[in-house]
mmCIF file of C-alpha atoms in Angstrom:
data_model
loop_
_atom_site.group_PDB
_atom_site.id
_atom_site.type_symbol
_atom_site.label_atom_id
_atom_site.label_comp_id
_atom_site.label_asym_id
_atom_site.label_seq_id
_atom_site.Cartn_x
_atom_site.Cartn_y
_atom_site.Cartn_z
ATOM 1 C CA MET A 787 -128.579 39.121 -128.118
ATOM 2 C CA SER A 788 -132.055 38.086 -128.959
ATOM 3 C CA GLN A 789 -132.340 35.159 -130.570
ATOM 4 C CA ASP A 790 -134.911 34.359 -133.583
ATOM 5 C CA PRO A 791 -136.656 31.360 -132.924
ATOM 6 C CA SER A 792 -137.666 30.883 -136.509
ATOM 7 C CA SER A 793 -133.390 30.387 -137.067
ATOM 8 C CA THR A 794 -133.169 27.080 -135.652
ATOM 9 C CA THR A 795 -134.033 24.546 -137.756
ATOM 10 C CA THR A 796 -135.852 22.020 -136.793
ATOM 11 C CA PRO A 797 -135.613 17.787 -138.213
ATOM 12 C CA LYS A 798 -137.798 16.470 -139.619
ATOM 13 C CA GLU A 799 -136.506 13.089 -138.669
ATOM 14 C CA PRO A 800 -135.502 12.570 -135.130
ATOM 15 C CA VAL A 801 -132.000 12.307 -134.996
ATOM 16 C CA VAL A 802 -130.867 8.958 -132.231
ATOM 17 C CA LYS A 803 -127.798 7.622 -131.859
ATOM 18 C CA VAL A 804 -127.236 4.014 -131.063
ATOM 19 C CA GLU A 805 -125.785 4.457 -128.560
ATOM 20 C CA GLU A 806 -128.090 6.921 -127.425
ATOM 21 C CA LYS A 807 -130.833 4.068 -128.016
ATOM 22 C CA LYS A 808 -128.760 1.893 -125.230
ATOM 23 C CA LEU A 809 -128.780 4.808 -122.381
ATOM 24 C CA VAL A 810 -132.155 4.399 -122.771
ATOM 25 C CA VAL A 811 -132.661 1.166 -122.855
ATOM 26 C CA SER A 812 -131.063 0.942 -119.648
ATOM 27 C CA PHE A 813 -132.903 3.719 -117.573
ATOM 28 C CA ILE A 814 -136.249 1.882 -118.398
ATOM 29 C CA GLN A 815 -135.248 -1.325 -117.387
ATOM 30 C CA PHE A 816 -134.202 0.854 -114.212
ATOM 31 C CA LEU A 817 -137.504 2.023 -113.935
ATOM 32 C CA ARG A 818 -138.904 -1.743 -114.885
ATOM 33 C CA GLN A 819 -137.052 -2.997 -111.938
ATOM 34 C CA LYS A 820 -137.938 -0.251 -109.733
ATOM 35 C CA VAL A 821 -141.203 -1.066 -110.231
ATOM 36 C CA SER A 822 -140.964 -5.532 -110.551
ATOM 37 C CA ALA A 823 -139.753 -4.774 -107.078
ATOM 38 C CA ASN A 824 -142.698 -3.441 -105.474
ATOM 39 C CA GLU A 825 -141.585 -0.032 -105.018
ATOM 40 C CA CYS A 826 -143.396 2.148 -106.305
ATOM 41 C CA THR A 827 -146.911 3.298 -105.766
ATOM 42 C CA ASP A 828 -150.340 2.532 -108.330
ATOM 43 C CA SER A 829 -149.517 6.430 -109.185
ATOM 44 C CA GLN A 830 -146.144 5.960 -109.906
ATOM 45 C CA ILE A 831 -146.330 2.827 -111.288
ATOM 46 C CA GLU A 832 -149.914 4.398 -113.916
ATOM 47 C CA GLY A 833 -146.522 7.649 -114.642
ATOM 48 C CA LEU A 834 -143.589 4.972 -115.476
ATOM 49 C CA GLU A 835 -146.054 2.891 -118.301
ATOM 50 C CA ILE A 836 -146.885 6.665 -119.647
ATOM 51 C CA ALA A 837 -142.582 7.832 -119.668
ATOM 52 C CA VAL A 838 -141.853 4.213 -121.544
ATOM 53 C CA GLN A 839 -144.370 4.794 -123.781
ATOM 54 C CA CYS A 840 -143.376 8.069 -125.047
ATOM 55 C CA LEU A 841 -139.400 7.700 -123.653
ATOM 56 C CA GLU A 842 -139.498 4.075 -126.505
ATOM 57 C CA ASN A 843 -141.298 6.487 -129.059
ATOM 58 C CA ALA A 844 -139.075 9.296 -129.071
ATOM 59 C CA PHE A 845 -136.141 6.835 -129.972
ATOM 60 C CA SER A 846 -137.674 4.941 -132.186
ATOM 61 C CA LEU A 847 -136.883 1.798 -129.957
ATOM 62 C CA THR A 848 -138.421 -1.736 -130.367
ATOM 63 C CA ASP A 849 -138.513 -4.640 -128.804
ATOM 64 C CA LYS A 850 -134.197 -5.845 -130.971
ATOM 65 C CA ASN A 851 -133.566 -2.976 -129.217
ATOM 66 C CA TYR A 852 -133.828 -4.785 -125.631
ATOM 67 C CA ALA A 853 -131.532 -7.617 -126.727
ATOM 68 C CA PHE A 854 -128.648 -5.275 -125.680
ATOM 69 C CA GLN A 855 -127.742 -5.446 -121.771
ATOM 70 C CA PRO A 856 -125.487 -3.533 -119.767
ATOM 71 C CA SER A 857 -122.361 -4.168 -118.157
ATOM 72 C CA LYS A 858 -123.715 -3.033 -114.885
ATOM 73 C CA PRO A 859 -127.357 -1.439 -114.117
ATOM 74 C CA LEU A 860 -127.408 2.575 -114.422
ATOM 75 C CA LEU A 861 -127.177 3.607 -111.344
ATOM 76 C CA GLN A 862 -124.463 1.314 -110.662
ATOM 77 C CA LEU A 863 -122.225 2.920 -112.359
ATOM 78 C CA LEU A 864 -124.322 6.240 -111.785
ATOM 79 C CA THR A 865 -123.234 6.327 -108.167
ATOM 80 C CA GLU A 866 -119.516 5.173 -108.663
ATOM 81 C CA ALA A 867 -119.087 7.488 -111.604
ATOM 82 C CA GLU A 868 -120.287 10.498 -108.554
ATOM 83 C CA GLY A 869 -118.774 8.475 -105.876
ATOM 84 C CA LEU A 870 -121.915 8.656 -104.047
ATOM 85 C CA LYS A 871 -122.332 7.299 -100.468
ATOM 86 C CA ALA A 872 -125.852 5.125 -99.459
ATOM 87 C CA GLY A 873 -127.568 7.916 -97.385
ATOM 88 C CA GLU A 874 -125.232 10.937 -98.746
ATOM 89 C CA GLU A 875 -127.175 14.157 -98.070
ATOM 90 C CA GLU A 876 -128.164 15.340 -101.687
ATOM 91 C CA PHE A 877 -126.465 18.554 -101.728
ATOM 92 C CA PRO A 878 -123.828 17.400 -99.025
ATOM 93 C CA ALA A 879 -122.021 21.717 -97.586
ATOM 94 C CA PRO A 880 -119.465 23.227 -99.808
ATOM 95 C CA SER A 881 -115.744 23.390 -97.044
ATOM 96 C CA ALA A 882 -114.851 27.226 -97.265
ATOM 97 C CA ASP A 883 -111.831 25.854 -100.194
ATOM 98 C CA ASP A 884 -114.541 24.328 -102.620
ATOM 99 C CA ILE A 885 -116.408 27.789 -102.212
ATOM 100 C CA GLN A 886 -112.951 29.490 -102.951
ATOM 101 C CA ARG A 887 -112.594 27.062 -106.047
ATOM 102 C CA ALA A 888 -116.565 27.149 -107.621
ATOM 103 C CA ASN A 889 -116.268 30.802 -107.488
ATOM 104 C CA ALA A 890 -112.387 30.991 -108.960
ATOM 105 C CA LEU A 891 -114.227 29.146 -111.833
ATOM 106 C CA LYS A 892 -117.518 31.220 -112.631
ATOM 107 C CA GLU A 893 -115.404 33.979 -112.865
ATOM 108 C CA GLU A 894 -113.040 31.943 -115.896
ATOM 109 C CA GLY A 895 -116.774 30.849 -117.149
ATOM 110 C CA ASN A 896 -117.756 34.641 -116.776
ATOM 111 C CA GLU A 897 -114.616 36.083 -119.818
ATOM 112 C CA CYS A 898 -115.286 32.047 -121.667
ATOM 113 C CA VAL A 899 -119.186 34.372 -122.241
ATOM 114 C CA LYS A 900 -117.166 37.723 -122.785
ATOM 115 C CA ALA A 901 -114.993 36.427 -125.426
ATOM 116 C CA SER A 902 -118.145 34.044 -127.002
ATOM 117 C CA LYS A 903 -116.579 31.103 -126.280
ATOM 118 C CA PHE A 904 -120.166 29.720 -125.021
ATOM 119 C CA ASN A 905 -119.586 25.688 -124.321
ATOM 120 C CA ASP A 906 -115.910 26.480 -122.640
ATOM 121 C CA ALA A 907 -118.137 28.593 -120.475
ATOM 122 C CA ILE A 908 -120.751 25.994 -120.651
ATOM 123 C CA GLU A 909 -118.102 23.931 -118.855
ATOM 124 C CA LYS A 910 -116.465 26.156 -116.610
ATOM 125 C CA TYR A 911 -120.259 26.637 -114.842
ATOM 126 C CA ASN A 912 -120.699 22.704 -114.662
ATOM 127 C CA GLN A 913 -116.858 22.611 -112.314
ATOM 128 C CA ALA A 914 -117.914 25.237 -110.806
ATOM 129 C CA ILE A 915 -121.610 23.730 -109.478
ATOM 130 C CA LYS A 916 -119.796 20.007 -108.920
ATOM 131 C CA LEU A 917 -118.003 22.559 -106.160
ATOM 132 C CA ASN A 918 -120.438 24.802 -104.957
ATOM 133 C CA ARG A 919 -124.601 24.420 -106.184
ATOM 134 C CA ASP A 920 -125.052 28.457 -105.950
ATOM 135 C CA PRO A 921 -128.180 30.275 -107.832
ATOM 136 C CA VAL A 922 -125.985 32.451 -109.362
ATOM 137 C CA TYR A 923 -124.238 29.564 -111.445
ATOM 138 C CA PHE A 924 -126.664 27.938 -112.411
ATOM 139 C CA CYS A 925 -127.665 31.242 -113.656
ATOM 140 C CA ASN A 926 -125.333 32.385 -115.387
ATOM 141 C CA ARG A 927 -125.018 28.887 -117.319
ATOM 142 C CA ALA A 928 -128.799 29.345 -118.662
ATOM 143 C CA ALA A 929 -127.141 32.774 -120.093
ATOM 144 C CA ALA A 930 -124.824 30.670 -121.481
ATOM 145 C CA TYR A 931 -127.312 28.382 -123.063
ATOM 146 C CA CYS A 932 -129.467 30.979 -124.265
ATOM 147 C CA ARG A 933 -126.102 31.940 -126.349
ATOM 148 C CA LEU A 934 -126.731 28.641 -127.711
ATOM 149 C CA GLU A 935 -130.224 28.488 -128.898
ATOM 150 C CA GLN A 936 -130.852 25.827 -125.526
ATOM 151 C CA TYR A 937 -133.351 26.814 -124.420
ATOM 152 C CA ASP A 938 -135.374 24.617 -122.600
ATOM 153 C CA LEU A 939 -131.865 23.552 -121.053
ATOM 154 C CA ALA A 940 -131.377 27.467 -119.943
ATOM 155 C CA ILE A 941 -135.345 27.549 -118.847
ATOM 156 C CA GLN A 942 -135.027 24.289 -116.307
ATOM 157 C CA ASP A 943 -131.304 26.196 -115.290
ATOM 158 C CA CYS A 944 -133.245 28.938 -114.186
ATOM 159 C CA ARG A 945 -136.537 27.251 -111.917
ATOM 160 C CA THR A 946 -132.809 25.137 -110.039
ATOM 161 C CA ALA A 947 -131.333 29.032 -109.091
ATOM 162 C CA LEU A 948 -135.188 29.978 -108.192
ATOM 163 C CA ALA A 949 -135.537 26.175 -106.415
ATOM 164 C CA LEU A 950 -132.633 27.422 -104.367
ATOM 165 C CA ASP A 951 -133.190 31.078 -103.960
ATOM 166 C CA GLU A 952 -136.351 32.131 -104.663
ATOM 167 C CA ASN A 953 -136.114 35.818 -104.916
ATOM 168 C CA TYR A 954 -133.035 36.152 -107.135
ATOM 169 C CA ALA A 955 -134.962 38.707 -110.036
ATOM 170 C CA LYS A 956 -131.275 37.911 -111.924
ATOM 171 C CA ALA A 957 -132.246 34.100 -112.614
ATOM 172 C CA TYR A 958 -136.833 35.353 -113.348
ATOM 173 C CA GLY A 959 -135.920 38.029 -115.948
ATOM 174 C CA ARG A 960 -133.902 35.435 -117.596
ATOM 175 C CA MET A 961 -136.225 32.643 -117.741
ATOM 176 C CA GLY A 962 -138.549 35.196 -119.007
ATOM 177 C CA LEU A 963 -135.430 35.795 -121.961
ATOM 178 C CA ALA A 964 -135.759 32.453 -122.903
ATOM 179 C CA LEU A 965 -138.953 31.924 -123.045
ATOM 180 C CA SER A 966 -139.986 35.137 -125.591
ATOM 181 C CA CYS A 967 -137.422 33.220 -127.575
ATOM 182 C CA GLN A 968 -139.515 29.722 -127.729
ATOM 183 C CA ASN A 969 -142.369 32.255 -128.200
ATOM 184 C CA ARG A 970 -144.072 31.600 -125.103
ATOM 185 C CA TYR A 971 -144.845 34.929 -124.448
ATOM 186 C CA ASP A 972 -147.738 34.361 -122.176
ATOM 187 C CA ALA A 973 -144.882 32.347 -119.747
ATOM 188 C CA ALA A 974 -142.469 35.365 -119.748
ATOM 189 C CA ILE A 975 -144.822 37.967 -118.984
ATOM 190 C CA GLU A 976 -144.824 36.178 -115.858
ATOM 191 C CA ALA A 977 -141.574 35.916 -115.523
ATOM 192 C CA TYR A 978 -141.058 38.801 -115.914
ATOM 193 C CA LYS A 979 -143.773 40.112 -113.754
ATOM 194 C CA LYS A 980 -141.957 38.466 -111.131
ATOM 195 C CA ALA A 981 -139.693 39.980 -111.960
ATOM 196 C CA LEU A 982 -139.827 43.236 -111.351
ATOM 197 C CA GLU A 983 -141.659 41.907 -108.332
ATOM 198 C CA LEU A 984 -138.127 41.514 -106.443
ATOM 199 C CA ASP A 985 -135.814 44.756 -108.814
ATOM 200 C CA PRO A 986 -138.887 47.613 -109.652
ATOM 201 C CA ASN A 987 -136.384 49.744 -110.578
ATOM 202 C CA ASN A 988 -135.300 47.234 -113.640
ATOM 203 C CA ASP A 989 -135.412 49.573 -117.245
ATOM 204 C CA SER A 990 -134.847 46.043 -118.382
ATOM 205 C CA TYR A 991 -137.445 44.275 -117.206
ATOM 206 C CA LYS A 992 -139.637 46.697 -117.503
ATOM 207 C CA SER A 993 -139.281 46.483 -121.627
ATOM 208 C CA ASN A 994 -138.881 42.436 -121.879
ATOM 209 C CA LEU A 995 -142.320 43.053 -120.093
ATOM 210 C CA ALA A 996 -143.688 45.375 -122.340
ATOM 211 C CA ILE A 997 -142.525 43.455 -125.426
ATOM 212 C CA ALA A 998 -144.326 40.393 -124.425
ATOM 213 C CA GLU A 999 -147.404 41.953 -123.080
ATOM 214 C CA GLU A 1000 -147.738 42.825 -127.406
ATOM 215 C CA LYS A 1001 -146.489 40.218 -128.209
ATOM 216 C CA VAL A 1002 -149.597 38.450 -126.685
ATOM 217 C CA ARG A 1003 -152.000 41.255 -128.237
ATOM 218 C CA GLU A 1004 -150.196 40.534 -131.873
ATOM 219 C CA ALA A 1005 -151.197 37.319 -131.970
ATOM 220 C CA SER A 1006 -154.634 37.293 -129.956
ATOM 221 C CA GLN A 1007 -155.344 40.601 -132.987
ATOM 222 C CA ARG A 1008 -154.776 38.237 -136.324
ATOM 223 C CA PHE A 1009 -156.791 35.306 -134.282
ATOM 224 C CA GLN A 1010 -159.296 37.968 -134.686
ATOM 225 C CA ASN A 1011 -158.295 39.488 -138.448
ATOM 226 C CA ASN A 1012 -157.993 36.065 -139.510
ATOM 227 C CA PRO A 1013 -160.024 32.667 -137.645
ATOM 228 C CA GLY A 1014 -159.377 30.695 -141.181
ATOM 229 C CA ALA A 1015 -155.819 30.993 -140.145
ATOM 230 C CA ASN A 1016 -153.918 27.957 -138.013
ATOM 231 C CA PRO A 1017 -155.585 28.899 -134.308
ATOM 232 C CA PHE A 1018 -152.769 27.263 -132.957
ATOM 233 C CA GLY A 1019 -149.435 28.527 -134.256
ATOM 234 C CA GLY A 1020 -149.129 31.140 -131.670
ATOM 235 C CA LEU A 1021 -149.646 29.209 -129.289
ATOM 236 C CA GLY A 1022 -145.741 28.120 -128.933
ATOM 237 C CA GLY A 1023 -144.283 26.131 -126.380
ATOM 238 C CA GLY A 1024 -147.797 24.030 -126.459
ATOM 239 C CA LEU A 1025 -150.636 22.881 -129.375
ATOM 240 C CA GLY A 1026 -148.323 24.617 -131.685
ATOM 241 C CA SER A 1027 -145.598 23.456 -131.844
ATOM 242 C CA LEU A 1028 -147.352 19.775 -131.433
ATOM 243 C CA LEU A 1029 -149.028 19.975 -134.683
ATOM 244 C CA SER A 1030 -147.295 22.801 -136.367
ATOM 245 C CA GLY A 1031 -144.241 20.242 -137.712
ATOM 246 C CA ALA A 1032 -140.930 21.225 -138.129
ATOM 247 C CA GLY A 1033 -141.869 21.646 -141.751
ATOM 248 C CA ALA A 1034 -144.612 23.816 -142.028
ATOM 249 C CA GLY A 1035 -142.536 27.551 -141.221
ATOM 250 C CA GLY A 1036 -146.419 29.007 -141.434
ATOM 251 C CA ALA A 1037 -148.356 27.367 -142.845
ATOM 252 C CA GLY A 1038 -151.444 29.652 -143.187
ATOM 253 C CA GLY A 1039 -154.809 27.268 -143.501
ATOM 254 C CA MET A 1040 -156.955 24.922 -141.901
ATOM 255 C CA PRO A 1041 -156.173 21.511 -143.359
ATOM 256 C CA ASP A 1042 -158.858 18.956 -145.187
ATOM 257 C CA LEU A 1043 -161.194 17.976 -142.160
ATOM 258 C CA GLY A 1044 -163.463 16.814 -144.897
ATOM 259 C CA SER A 1045 -160.084 13.499 -144.023
ATOM 260 C CA LEU A 1046 -159.430 13.890 -140.431
ATOM 261 C CA MET A 1047 -163.061 12.891 -140.708
ATOM 262 C CA ASN A 1048 -162.598 10.585 -143.132
ATOM 263 C CA ASN A 1049 -159.909 8.582 -140.987
ATOM 264 C CA PRO A 1050 -161.126 5.471 -139.317
ATOM 265 C CA GLN A 1051 -157.940 5.784 -136.548
ATOM 266 C CA MET A 1052 -157.836 9.146 -136.382
ATOM 267 C CA MET A 1053 -161.305 9.638 -135.025
ATOM 268 C CA GLN A 1054 -160.849 5.845 -132.655
ATOM 269 C CA ALA A 1055 -157.560 7.808 -132.228
ATOM 270 C CA ALA A 1056 -160.150 11.077 -131.158
ATOM 271 C CA MET A 1057 -162.998 9.339 -129.348
ATOM 272 C CA GLN A 1058 -160.473 7.772 -126.975
ATOM 273 C CA MET A 1059 -158.625 10.317 -126.345
ATOM 274 C CA MET A 1060 -161.728 12.477 -125.738
ATOM 275 C CA ASN A 1061 -164.033 9.713 -123.358
ATOM 276 C CA ASP A 1062 -161.279 10.275 -121.275
ATOM 277 C CA PRO A 1063 -161.999 12.454 -117.959
ATOM 278 C CA ASN A 1064 -159.147 14.247 -117.578
ATOM 279 C CA MET A 1065 -159.433 15.875 -121.718
ATOM 280 C CA GLN A 1066 -163.104 16.410 -120.921
ATOM 281 C CA ASN A 1067 -162.367 18.353 -117.784
ATOM 282 C CA LEU A 1068 -160.071 20.138 -119.946
ATOM 283 C CA MET A 1069 -161.158 21.276 -122.520
ATOM 284 C CA GLY A 1070 -164.513 22.567 -120.808
ATOM 285 C CA SER A 1071 -162.125 24.633 -118.853
ATOM 286 C CA MET A 1072 -160.480 25.445 -122.462
ATOM 287 C CA MET A 1073 -164.250 26.416 -123.483
ATOM 288 C CA GLU A 1074 -164.828 28.646 -120.095
ATOM 289 C CA GLN A 1075 -161.674 30.002 -120.681
ATOM 290 C CA PHE A 1076 -162.746 31.146 -124.205
ATOM 291 C CA MET A 1077 -166.128 32.517 -123.752
ATOM 292 C CA GLY A 1078 -164.877 33.918 -120.280
ATOM 293 C CA GLY A 1079 -162.753 36.330 -121.959
ATOM 294 C CA SER A 1080 -163.767 36.728 -125.522
ATOM 295 C CA ALA A 1081 -165.313 39.791 -124.898
ATOM 296 C CA GLY A 1082 -162.191 41.693 -123.203
ATOM 297 C CA GLY A 1083 -160.586 41.634 -125.997
ATOM 298 C CA ALA A 1084 -156.680 41.478 -126.427
ATOM 299 C CA GLY A 1085 -156.527 44.014 -122.725
ATOM 300 C CA GLY A 1086 -157.922 41.167 -120.715
ATOM 301 C CA GLY A 1087 -157.070 37.913 -119.339
ATOM 302 C CA GLY A 1088 -159.574 35.856 -121.666
ATOM 303 C CA PHE A 1089 -156.740 35.332 -124.720
ATOM 304 C CA ASN A 1090 -153.768 33.990 -121.654
ATOM 305 C CA ASP A 1091 -156.091 31.757 -120.802
ATOM 306 C CA LEU A 1092 -156.537 30.025 -123.627
ATOM 307 C CA LEU A 1093 -153.210 29.520 -124.502
ATOM 308 C CA ALA A 1094 -151.635 28.050 -121.479
ATOM 309 C CA ALA A 1095 -154.654 25.826 -121.196
ATOM 310 C CA GLY A 1096 -153.547 24.570 -125.026
ATOM 311 C CA GLN A 1097 -149.501 24.036 -123.615
ATOM 312 C CA SER A 1098 -151.902 21.878 -120.845
ATOM 313 C CA MET A 1099 -153.824 20.619 -123.337
ATOM 314 C CA ALA A 1100 -150.950 19.491 -125.472
ATOM 315 C CA GLN A 1101 -149.575 17.482 -122.983
ATOM 316 C CA GLN A 1102 -152.045 15.850 -122.028
ATOM 317 C CA MET A 1103 -152.760 15.270 -125.813
ATOM 318 C CA GLN A 1104 -148.634 13.778 -126.297
ATOM 319 C CA GLN A 1105 -149.083 11.626 -123.848
ATOM 320 C CA ALA A 1106 -152.075 10.655 -124.059
ATOM 321 C CA ASN A 1107 -152.241 9.067 -127.535
ATOM 322 C CA PRO A 1108 -148.256 9.936 -129.549
ATOM 323 C CA GLU A 1109 -149.708 9.009 -132.730
ATOM 324 C CA LEU A 1110 -153.036 10.584 -133.210
ATOM 325 C CA VAL A 1111 -150.399 14.049 -132.882
ATOM 326 C CA GLU A 1112 -148.315 12.747 -134.914
ATOM 327 C CA GLN A 1113 -151.218 12.558 -137.212
ATOM 328 C CA LEU A 1114 -152.484 15.359 -137.137
ATOM 329 C CA ARG A 1115 -148.806 17.085 -137.600
ATOM 330 C CA GLN A 1116 -148.727 15.995 -140.657
ATOM 331 C CA GLN A 1117 -152.167 17.290 -141.723
ATOM 332 C CA PHE A 1118 -151.173 20.720 -140.715
ATOM 333 C CA SER A 1119 -148.038 20.949 -141.598
ATOM 334 C CA GLY A 1120 -148.619 19.852 -145.160
ATOM 335 C CA THR A 1121 -151.576 22.194 -146.112
ATOM 336 C CA SER A 1122 -150.398 24.740 -147.352
ATOM 337 C CA THR A 1123 -146.214 25.900 -148.544
ATOM 338 C CA GLU A 1124 -147.204 30.017 -147.597
ATOM 339 C CA GLU A 1125 -145.435 31.693 -144.383
ATOM 340 C CA GLY A 1126 -149.489 32.904 -143.028
ATOM 341 C CA GLY A 1127 -149.951 35.791 -140.661
ATOM 342 C CA ASN A 1128 -149.716 33.474 -137.548
ATOM 343 C CA GLN A 1129 -145.656 33.318 -138.194
ATOM 344 C CA GLN A 1130 -144.202 34.865 -135.476
ATOM 345 C CA ASN A 1131 -142.664 38.410 -136.444
ATOM 346 C CA ASN A 1132 -139.132 38.984 -133.732
ATOM 347 C CA GLN A 1133 -137.610 41.894 -136.091
ATOM 348 C CA GLY A 1134 -137.561 44.548 -134.686
ATOM 349 C CA ASN A 1135 -139.186 43.673 -131.401
ATOM 350 C CA ASN A 1136 -137.343 41.323 -129.308
ATOM 351 C CA PRO A 1137 -136.906 41.576 -125.844
ATOM 352 C CA SER A 1138 -133.360 42.557 -124.181
ATOM 353 C CA ASN A 1139 -130.843 40.759 -122.482
ATOM 354 C CA PRO A 1140 -132.658 41.256 -119.019
ATOM 355 C CA ASP A 1141 -128.424 41.799 -117.478
ATOM 356 C CA ASN A 1142 -126.995 43.444 -120.956
ATOM 357 C CA ASN A 1143 -125.449 40.105 -120.817
ATOM 358 C CA GLN A 1144 -123.283 40.634 -117.740
ATOM 359 C CA GLN A 1145 -122.693 37.436 -115.482
ATOM 360 C CA GLN A 1146 -121.574 37.489 -111.426
#
């Protein structure tokens, strides 16, 4: 059963529990202790500083939150809870008994899926994975996550399954389904193509690939036919999700560019971002992709590459200047309440489950 991504309501305000803030504070303290112990390279330190800023912003942390002092360091709590030993292999080889018990738990999880008890199924797969890190268990759990519309978790499980078995066609197929449900059709196309390389006779993969390719063509055509529409609306998972905002739905117009240009904080932040060499290189790459692909129409690779570049730019923008992204998000989401042509149409042309909901 396919899911309509627009059916999931994103909260307008962050939902952060007190205990979650304490967990994040503990994790940030772990990161800072790594740096203080001189255990990180310069590039690691730079990355950790960005990570800390993003975490503090995402979980609305203030200096007062750092008054929390855990009874034990986070790493010690994890080590004790999981029974980890220093120097132990990352994934010890399972015993024959572990494999048998894990397979039984997997079968119980499959029965839960058939009964639409998806949370129960996930718990069974969790227990199976603890005993034996079989790629099938991750792929089956991904299917359960998809049914709960938890697509990011599903995608990560598929990626993990592929890390364990790079020739696992079903993991590519399920990842394509999850990506399609997020409107990330460009990435879904690549996943379906990989699945078909490994399983060329699978009709579900062929059908889902055709649907994803049609969605990309539709997005390209909408952009060409309606230049005044929000160009970010078709970049699901990238600039679209950053700038369109949770409440924007299908905002049909662009924000007041004059007000953006007259906002000193906005202009200062934009100038700082555009002076970043990494951002300059990315913008140059995007322009090359756009100019190179505009003549080729929807059938060429230019628009697909532009979507991918937009997703990359969105990630860099969020990391480099989350305040600027938030201001842009507010401008885009507040422009119009009408449903425009950039909203994804998910009715009548949805991807099918690549394996008809059958678990392994």
